[in-house]
Structure formats: C-alpha cells, structure tokens
Amino acid sequence: LESGLQENELKLNDFDATVRSINHRGYSVGAPENTLPAFAMSKKMGFKYVEADVTFTKDGIAVMIHDDTIDRTSNGSGKVSSLNYADLLAYDFGGWMGEEYTGTPIPTFSEFIKLCRKLGLHPYIEVKHSGSYTEAQVKSLAEEVILCGMSRKVTWISSNETYLRYIIEADDTSRIGLLHQYAVDDTAISKATA
C-alpha cells in the first residue's frame, strides 16, 4: 500500500499552494472510494490533494465513507449510524471494485489522517451534513488532526455551518470551506464569511 514511500518524503502542502486538482474520494476510478488503497493510489498517480468523507458509527468511531449506508460500497447493508465499528469490520469495502481489493476494510479517520501525513497529501475532509453529530464528535476530528501533527495541513468542508464552527472552536487555525449547491449570491457569501 505504501511501499517505497518514506515518512515526510514530500513537504506537506501549504495553505498558500496553488491547488490544481483534488482527487474525489481518493483515486476512486482505480481503487474503491474512500479506502486507504484509493488514497495511496492518489499519491502514486501524482495528486497532492484528496477529498474524503467522514461520518460516525453508532459507537462514535469516525470512519471514511460517503453514503449514509454501506449498501453501495460494501457487501453489507445498513446505516453507518446504526452499526458499531466492530460490525463494519465484518464487511468487504473493496471487492466490488475488483478481486485485488477483496477484503478491504472501511478505514477509520485516524488511519486516513495518518496515511495523509505519511504520503504528504493535503486532505479536503467533508463532514457530512446528513448526520446528526454532537459537538464533541466534530471537535474530536480536529483534535485528531492536531494530535497527528496535521494542523494547518487539511481543509475542512461541509454544507453544515455549525459543524464548521465546531472545527474552528477546536482549532482556530483550521482552514474551512462552506459547501453551497446553488448560485453564489450575497446570502451565500455572508454565510461563508460569518
């Protein structure tokens, strides 16, 4: 997965760097989305920035997955928020993409952020708006980033303004982006700069 890459081989990307392209859910055209192989492949394919989605299990473990359910990206079924992390480990999150990915587990947020650090990737982390996360849960994400030495080396994105406020409260150096799906007007700009 990480063969040949040394810790801190590349300088972690700066906030001031020009972002040319961001891999959506990792290199998801070649590896199962939001998995460690997809993020490692992003690096191998020359990308410096990866977008990833984080949500919480029933027992409060932050995991990397886009959908509210595991139905589309695993051999299991059910809502992530209704399953404990140990339950998720029983499912295959890669076999649907190809035999070489059979047995790929759902990654935790901690595993993801440590891999980004090791590979020199700048993650754009989407805190999903569809969840009903507590302040403590969202702040725990920012705290994990700090503990991993990645503060100021990630960008947080969400369409939920409250979640972005929690991130800033936990780490006021955080870079955030408010996702907005309609025309950018004065109202949208006011929300984003408030």
PDB file of C-alpha atoms in Angstrom:
ATOM      1  CA  LEU A   1       0.000   0.000   0.000  1.00  0.00           C
ATOM      2  CA  GLU A   2       2.704   2.471   0.947  1.00  0.00           C
ATOM      3  CA  SER A   3       5.752   0.692  -0.482  1.00  0.00           C
ATOM      4  CA  GLY A   4       8.710   2.859  -1.309  1.00  0.00           C
ATOM      5  CA  LEU A   5       7.347   5.979   0.391  1.00  0.00           C
ATOM      6  CA  GLN A   6       9.273   7.366   3.328  1.00  0.00           C
ATOM      7  CA  GLU A   7       7.726   9.409   6.126  1.00  0.00           C
ATOM      8  CA  ASN A   8       7.757  13.090   5.170  1.00  0.00           C
ATOM      9  CA  GLU A   9       9.191  12.271   1.733  1.00  0.00           C
ATOM     10  CA  LEU A  10       7.412  15.321   0.377  1.00  0.00           C
ATOM     11  CA  LYS A  11       6.808  18.575   2.193  1.00  0.00           C
ATOM     12  CA  LEU A  12       3.183  18.729   3.261  1.00  0.00           C
ATOM     13  CA  ASN A  13       1.200  21.110   1.099  1.00  0.00           C
ATOM     14  CA  ASP A  14       0.931  24.676   2.250  1.00  0.00           C
ATOM     15  CA  PHE A  15      -2.285  26.686   2.537  1.00  0.00           C
ATOM     16  CA  ASP A  16      -0.830  29.110   0.026  1.00  0.00           C
ATOM     17  CA  ALA A  17      -0.100  26.479  -2.604  1.00  0.00           C
ATOM     18  CA  THR A  18      -1.998  26.588  -5.872  1.00  0.00           C
ATOM     19  CA  VAL A  19      -4.463  23.703  -5.921  1.00  0.00           C
ATOM     20  CA  ARG A  20      -4.596  22.269  -9.421  1.00  0.00           C
ATOM     21  CA  SER A  21      -6.781  19.223  -8.839  1.00  0.00           C
ATOM     22  CA  ILE A  22      -8.299  17.267  -5.983  1.00  0.00           C
ATOM     23  CA  ASN A  23      -8.933  13.529  -6.159  1.00  0.00           C
ATOM     24  CA  HIS A  24     -12.576  12.876  -5.272  1.00  0.00           C
ATOM     25  CA  ARG A  25     -12.788  10.167  -2.577  1.00  0.00           C
ATOM     26  CA  GLY A  26      -9.211   9.262  -3.394  1.00  0.00           C
ATOM     27  CA  TYR A  27      -8.256   7.819  -6.762  1.00  0.00           C
ATOM     28  CA  SER A  28     -11.712   6.278  -6.978  1.00  0.00           C
ATOM     29  CA  VAL A  29     -11.515   5.362 -10.664  1.00  0.00           C
ATOM     30  CA  GLY A  30      -8.753   2.864  -9.882  1.00  0.00           C
ATOM     31  CA  ALA A  31      -9.433   1.790  -6.293  1.00  0.00           C
ATOM     32  CA  PRO A  32     -12.503   1.581  -4.038  1.00  0.00           C
ATOM     33  CA  GLU A  33     -13.577   5.082  -2.985  1.00  0.00           C
ATOM     34  CA  ASN A  34     -12.744   6.410   0.480  1.00  0.00           C
ATOM     35  CA  THR A  35     -10.396   3.497   1.240  1.00  0.00           C
ATOM     36  CA  LEU A  36      -6.706   3.543   2.100  1.00  0.00           C
ATOM     37  CA  PRO A  37      -5.810   1.971  -1.285  1.00  0.00           C
ATOM     38  CA  ALA A  38      -7.652   4.820  -3.073  1.00  0.00           C
ATOM     39  CA  PHE A  39      -5.754   7.461  -1.109  1.00  0.00           C
ATOM     40  CA  ALA A  40      -2.407   5.709  -1.634  1.00  0.00           C
ATOM     41  CA  MET A  41      -3.151   5.463  -5.358  1.00  0.00           C
ATOM     42  CA  SER A  42      -3.820   9.220  -5.416  1.00  0.00           C
ATOM     43  CA  LYS A  43      -0.243   9.765  -4.335  1.00  0.00           C
ATOM     44  CA  LYS A  44       1.071   7.196  -6.807  1.00  0.00           C
ATOM     45  CA  MET A  45      -0.801   8.939  -9.633  1.00  0.00           C
ATOM     46  CA  GLY A  46       0.755  12.311  -8.739  1.00  0.00           C
ATOM     47  CA  PHE A  47      -2.039  14.007  -6.818  1.00  0.00           C
ATOM     48  CA  LYS A  48      -1.303  16.183  -3.782  1.00  0.00           C
ATOM     49  CA  TYR A  49      -4.879  16.812  -2.675  1.00  0.00           C
ATOM     50  CA  VAL A  50      -7.613  14.312  -1.826  1.00  0.00           C
ATOM     51  CA  GLU A  51     -11.242  14.824  -0.891  1.00  0.00           C
ATOM     52  CA  ALA A  52     -12.693  12.386   1.621  1.00  0.00           C
ATOM     53  CA  ASP A  53     -15.930  11.963   3.531  1.00  0.00           C
ATOM     54  CA  VAL A  54     -16.134  11.283   7.251  1.00  0.00           C
ATOM     55  CA  THR A  55     -19.068  10.093   9.316  1.00  0.00           C
ATOM     56  CA  PHE A  56     -19.623   8.375  12.663  1.00  0.00           C
ATOM     57  CA  THR A  57     -20.645   4.857  13.608  1.00  0.00           C
ATOM     58  CA  LYS A  58     -23.236   4.046  16.258  1.00  0.00           C
ATOM     59  CA  ASP A  59     -20.458   3.739  18.851  1.00  0.00           C
ATOM     60  CA  GLY A  60     -18.917   7.069  17.847  1.00  0.00           C
ATOM     61  CA  ILE A  61     -15.963   5.939  15.718  1.00  0.00           C
ATOM     62  CA  ALA A  62     -15.161   8.266  12.822  1.00  0.00           C
ATOM     63  CA  VAL A  63     -14.945   6.321   9.547  1.00  0.00           C
ATOM     64  CA  MET A  64     -14.372   7.247   5.928  1.00  0.00           C
ATOM     65  CA  ILE A  65     -17.473   6.739   3.773  1.00  0.00           C
ATOM     66  CA  HIS A  66     -19.602   8.931   1.538  1.00  0.00           C
ATOM     67  CA  ASP A  67     -23.066   7.409   1.841  1.00  0.00           C
ATOM     68  CA  ASP A  68     -25.314   7.178   4.888  1.00  0.00           C
ATOM     69  CA  THR A  69     -25.450   3.425   4.310  1.00  0.00           C
ATOM     70  CA  ILE A  70     -22.855   0.771   3.482  1.00  0.00           C
ATOM     71  CA  ASP A  71     -25.061  -0.786   0.791  1.00  0.00           C
ATOM     72  CA  ARG A  72     -23.367   0.683  -2.310  1.00  0.00           C
ATOM     73  CA  THR A  73     -19.718   0.340  -1.257  1.00  0.00           C
ATOM     74  CA  SER A  74     -19.639  -2.947   0.661  1.00  0.00           C
ATOM     75  CA  ASN A  75     -21.059  -6.440   0.707  1.00  0.00           C
ATOM     76  CA  GLY A  76     -23.214  -5.458   3.682  1.00  0.00           C
ATOM     77  CA  SER A  77     -26.289  -3.401   4.318  1.00  0.00           C
ATOM     78  CA  GLY A  78     -27.403  -0.821   6.848  1.00  0.00           C
ATOM     79  CA  LYS A  79     -26.923   2.730   8.024  1.00  0.00           C
ATOM     80  CA  VAL A  80     -23.449   3.616   9.255  1.00  0.00           C
ATOM     81  CA  SER A  81     -25.005   5.406  12.237  1.00  0.00           C
ATOM     82  CA  SER A  82     -26.846   2.192  13.208  1.00  0.00           C
ATOM     83  CA  LEU A  83     -23.763  -0.039  13.108  1.00  0.00           C
ATOM     84  CA  ASN A  84     -20.880  -0.309  15.553  1.00  0.00           C
ATOM     85  CA  TYR A  85     -17.350  -0.128  14.186  1.00  0.00           C
ATOM     86  CA  ALA A  86     -16.791  -3.824  15.008  1.00  0.00           C
ATOM     87  CA  ASP A  87     -19.856  -4.627  12.861  1.00  0.00           C
ATOM     88  CA  LEU A  88     -18.346  -2.740   9.914  1.00  0.00           C
ATOM     89  CA  LEU A  89     -15.120  -4.736  10.115  1.00  0.00           C
ATOM     90  CA  ALA A  90     -17.071  -7.845   9.092  1.00  0.00           C
ATOM     91  CA  TYR A  91     -17.770  -6.349   5.651  1.00  0.00           C
ATOM     92  CA  ASP A  92     -15.689  -6.037   2.495  1.00  0.00           C
ATOM     93  CA  PHE A  93     -15.422  -2.454   1.233  1.00  0.00           C
ATOM     94  CA  GLY A  94     -13.288  -3.231  -1.816  1.00  0.00           C
ATOM     95  CA  GLY A  95     -14.300  -6.444  -3.559  1.00  0.00           C
ATOM     96  CA  TRP A  96     -16.947  -4.690  -5.667  1.00  0.00           C
ATOM     97  CA  MET A  97     -14.109  -2.796  -7.389  1.00  0.00           C
ATOM     98  CA  GLY A  98     -12.031  -5.832  -8.246  1.00  0.00           C
ATOM     99  CA  GLU A  99     -10.574  -9.040  -6.904  1.00  0.00           C
ATOM    100  CA  GLU A 100      -7.336  -7.339  -5.854  1.00  0.00           C
ATOM    101  CA  TYR A 101      -9.312  -5.234  -3.360  1.00  0.00           C
ATOM    102  CA  THR A 102     -11.294  -8.072  -1.785  1.00  0.00           C
ATOM    103  CA  GLY A 103     -11.201  -7.770   1.992  1.00  0.00           C
ATOM    104  CA  THR A 104     -10.502  -4.029   2.089  1.00  0.00           C
ATOM    105  CA  PRO A 105     -11.835  -2.703   5.411  1.00  0.00           C
ATOM    106  CA  ILE A 106     -13.556   0.606   5.991  1.00  0.00           C
ATOM    107  CA  PRO A 107     -10.825   2.971   7.234  1.00  0.00           C
ATOM    108  CA  THR A 108     -11.073   4.973  10.407  1.00  0.00           C
ATOM    109  CA  PHE A 109     -10.498   8.712  10.311  1.00  0.00           C
ATOM    110  CA  SER A 110      -7.351   8.173  12.360  1.00  0.00           C
ATOM    111  CA  GLU A 111      -5.932   5.723   9.792  1.00  0.00           C
ATOM    112  CA  PHE A 112      -6.790   8.131   6.991  1.00  0.00           C
ATOM    113  CA  ILE A 113      -5.182  11.206   8.542  1.00  0.00           C
ATOM    114  CA  LYS A 114      -2.015   9.255   9.435  1.00  0.00           C
ATOM    115  CA  LEU A 115      -1.753   7.986   5.852  1.00  0.00           C
ATOM    116  CA  CYS A 116      -2.156  11.541   4.519  1.00  0.00           C
ATOM    117  CA  ARG A 117       0.658  12.688   6.778  1.00  0.00           C
ATOM    118  CA  LYS A 118       2.925   9.848   5.710  1.00  0.00           C
ATOM    119  CA  LEU A 119       2.260  10.402   1.999  1.00  0.00           C
ATOM    120  CA  GLY A 120       2.330  14.205   2.110  1.00  0.00           C
ATOM    121  CA  LEU A 121      -1.298  14.519   0.966  1.00  0.00           C
ATOM    122  CA  HIS A 122      -3.438  17.546   1.797  1.00  0.00           C
ATOM    123  CA  PRO A 123      -6.925  16.235   2.593  1.00  0.00           C
ATOM    124  CA  TYR A 124     -10.158  18.090   1.982  1.00  0.00           C
ATOM    125  CA  ILE A 125     -12.315  16.495   4.667  1.00  0.00           C
ATOM    126  CA  GLU A 126     -16.061  16.684   4.220  1.00  0.00           C
ATOM    127  CA  VAL A 127     -18.042  16.429   7.431  1.00  0.00           C
ATOM    128  CA  LYS A 128     -21.292  15.090   6.032  1.00  0.00           C
ATOM    129  CA  HIS A 129     -24.274  17.383   6.538  1.00  0.00           C
ATOM    130  CA  SER A 130     -26.714  14.476   6.698  1.00  0.00           C
ATOM    131  CA  GLY A 131     -25.523  13.246  10.091  1.00  0.00           C
ATOM    132  CA  SER A 132     -26.628  14.450  13.484  1.00  0.00           C
ATOM    133  CA  TYR A 133     -23.222  14.684  15.094  1.00  0.00           C
ATOM    134  CA  THR A 134     -22.537  16.081  18.505  1.00  0.00           C
ATOM    135  CA  GLU A 135     -20.231  18.991  19.116  1.00  0.00           C
ATOM    136  CA  ALA A 136     -17.832  16.612  20.876  1.00  0.00           C
ATOM    137  CA  GLN A 137     -17.744  14.264  17.883  1.00  0.00           C
ATOM    138  CA  VAL A 138     -16.948  17.003  15.382  1.00  0.00           C
ATOM    139  CA  LYS A 139     -14.348  18.576  17.662  1.00  0.00           C
ATOM    140  CA  SER A 140     -12.739  15.146  18.104  1.00  0.00           C
ATOM    141  CA  LEU A 141     -11.922  15.197  14.375  1.00  0.00           C
ATOM    142  CA  ALA A 142     -10.000  18.462  14.706  1.00  0.00           C
ATOM    143  CA  GLU A 143      -8.282  17.142  17.826  1.00  0.00           C
ATOM    144  CA  GLU A 144      -7.171  14.004  15.949  1.00  0.00           C
ATOM    145  CA  VAL A 145      -5.691  16.205  13.217  1.00  0.00           C
ATOM    146  CA  ILE A 146      -3.768  18.199  15.851  1.00  0.00           C
ATOM    147  CA  LEU A 147      -2.510  15.014  17.578  1.00  0.00           C
ATOM    148  CA  CYS A 148      -1.292  13.691  14.229  1.00  0.00           C
ATOM    149  CA  GLY A 149       0.676  16.875  13.523  1.00  0.00           C
ATOM    150  CA  MET A 150      -1.556  17.831  10.603  1.00  0.00           C
ATOM    151  CA  SER A 151      -2.965  21.112  11.918  1.00  0.00           C
ATOM    152  CA  ARG A 152      -2.952  23.678   9.081  1.00  0.00           C
ATOM    153  CA  LYS A 153      -2.355  20.870   6.603  1.00  0.00           C
ATOM    154  CA  VAL A 154      -6.013  19.969   6.000  1.00  0.00           C
ATOM    155  CA  THR A 155      -9.063  21.783   4.671  1.00  0.00           C
ATOM    156  CA  TRP A 156     -12.449  21.118   6.275  1.00  0.00           C
ATOM    157  CA  ILE A 157     -15.560  21.325   4.116  1.00  0.00           C
ATOM    158  CA  SER A 158     -19.240  20.932   4.909  1.00  0.00           C
ATOM    159  CA  SER A 159     -22.604  22.344   3.977  1.00  0.00           C
ATOM    160  CA  ASN A 160     -23.385  22.408   7.706  1.00  0.00           C
ATOM    161  CA  GLU A 161     -22.220  25.743   9.121  1.00  0.00           C
ATOM    162  CA  THR A 162     -22.490  24.520  12.709  1.00  0.00           C
ATOM    163  CA  TYR A 163     -20.023  21.701  12.108  1.00  0.00           C
ATOM    164  CA  LEU A 164     -17.523  24.149  10.615  1.00  0.00           C
ATOM    165  CA  ARG A 165     -17.903  26.392  13.680  1.00  0.00           C
ATOM    166  CA  TYR A 166     -17.120  23.423  15.923  1.00  0.00           C
ATOM    167  CA  ILE A 167     -13.950  22.775  13.909  1.00  0.00           C
ATOM    168  CA  ILE A 168     -12.825  26.401  14.304  1.00  0.00           C
ATOM    169  CA  GLU A 169     -13.575  26.297  18.038  1.00  0.00           C
ATOM    170  CA  ALA A 170     -11.391  23.193  18.387  1.00  0.00           C
ATOM    171  CA  ASP A 171      -8.570  24.614  16.239  1.00  0.00           C
ATOM    172  CA  ASP A 172      -8.804  28.272  15.283  1.00  0.00           C
ATOM    173  CA  THR A 173      -6.048  27.822  12.693  1.00  0.00           C
ATOM    174  CA  SER A 174      -8.252  25.471  10.656  1.00  0.00           C
ATOM    175  CA  ARG A 175      -8.974  26.200   7.021  1.00  0.00           C
ATOM    176  CA  ILE A 176     -12.665  25.718   6.274  1.00  0.00           C
ATOM    177  CA  GLY A 177     -14.928  25.852   3.257  1.00  0.00           C
ATOM    178  CA  LEU A 178     -18.700  26.092   3.219  1.00  0.00           C
ATOM    179  CA  LEU A 179     -20.219  23.897   0.522  1.00  0.00           C
ATOM    180  CA  HIS A 180     -23.071  25.569  -1.305  1.00  0.00           C
ATOM    181  CA  GLN A 181     -25.068  23.940  -4.086  1.00  0.00           C
ATOM    182  CA  TYR A 182     -26.904  26.920  -5.512  1.00  0.00           C
ATOM    183  CA  ALA A 183     -25.834  30.176  -7.155  1.00  0.00           C
ATOM    184  CA  VAL A 184     -23.278  32.137  -5.202  1.00  0.00           C
ATOM    185  CA  ASP A 185     -25.064  35.296  -4.126  1.00  0.00           C
ATOM    186  CA  ASP A 186     -24.747  37.820  -1.291  1.00  0.00           C
ATOM    187  CA  THR A 187     -26.556  35.481   1.125  1.00  0.00           C
ATOM    188  CA  ALA A 188     -24.168  32.611   0.403  1.00  0.00           C
ATOM    189  CA  ILE A 189     -21.149  34.904   0.751  1.00  0.00           C
ATOM    190  CA  SER A 190     -22.480  36.284   4.052  1.00  0.00           C
ATOM    191  CA  LYS A 191     -22.889  32.738   5.422  1.00  0.00           C
ATOM    192  CA  ALA A 192     -19.426  31.735   4.323  1.00  0.00           C
ATOM    193  CA  THR A 193     -17.726  34.770   5.869  1.00  0.00           C
ATOM    194  CA  ALA A 194     -19.742  34.906   9.106  1.00  0.00           C
TER     195      ALA A 194
END
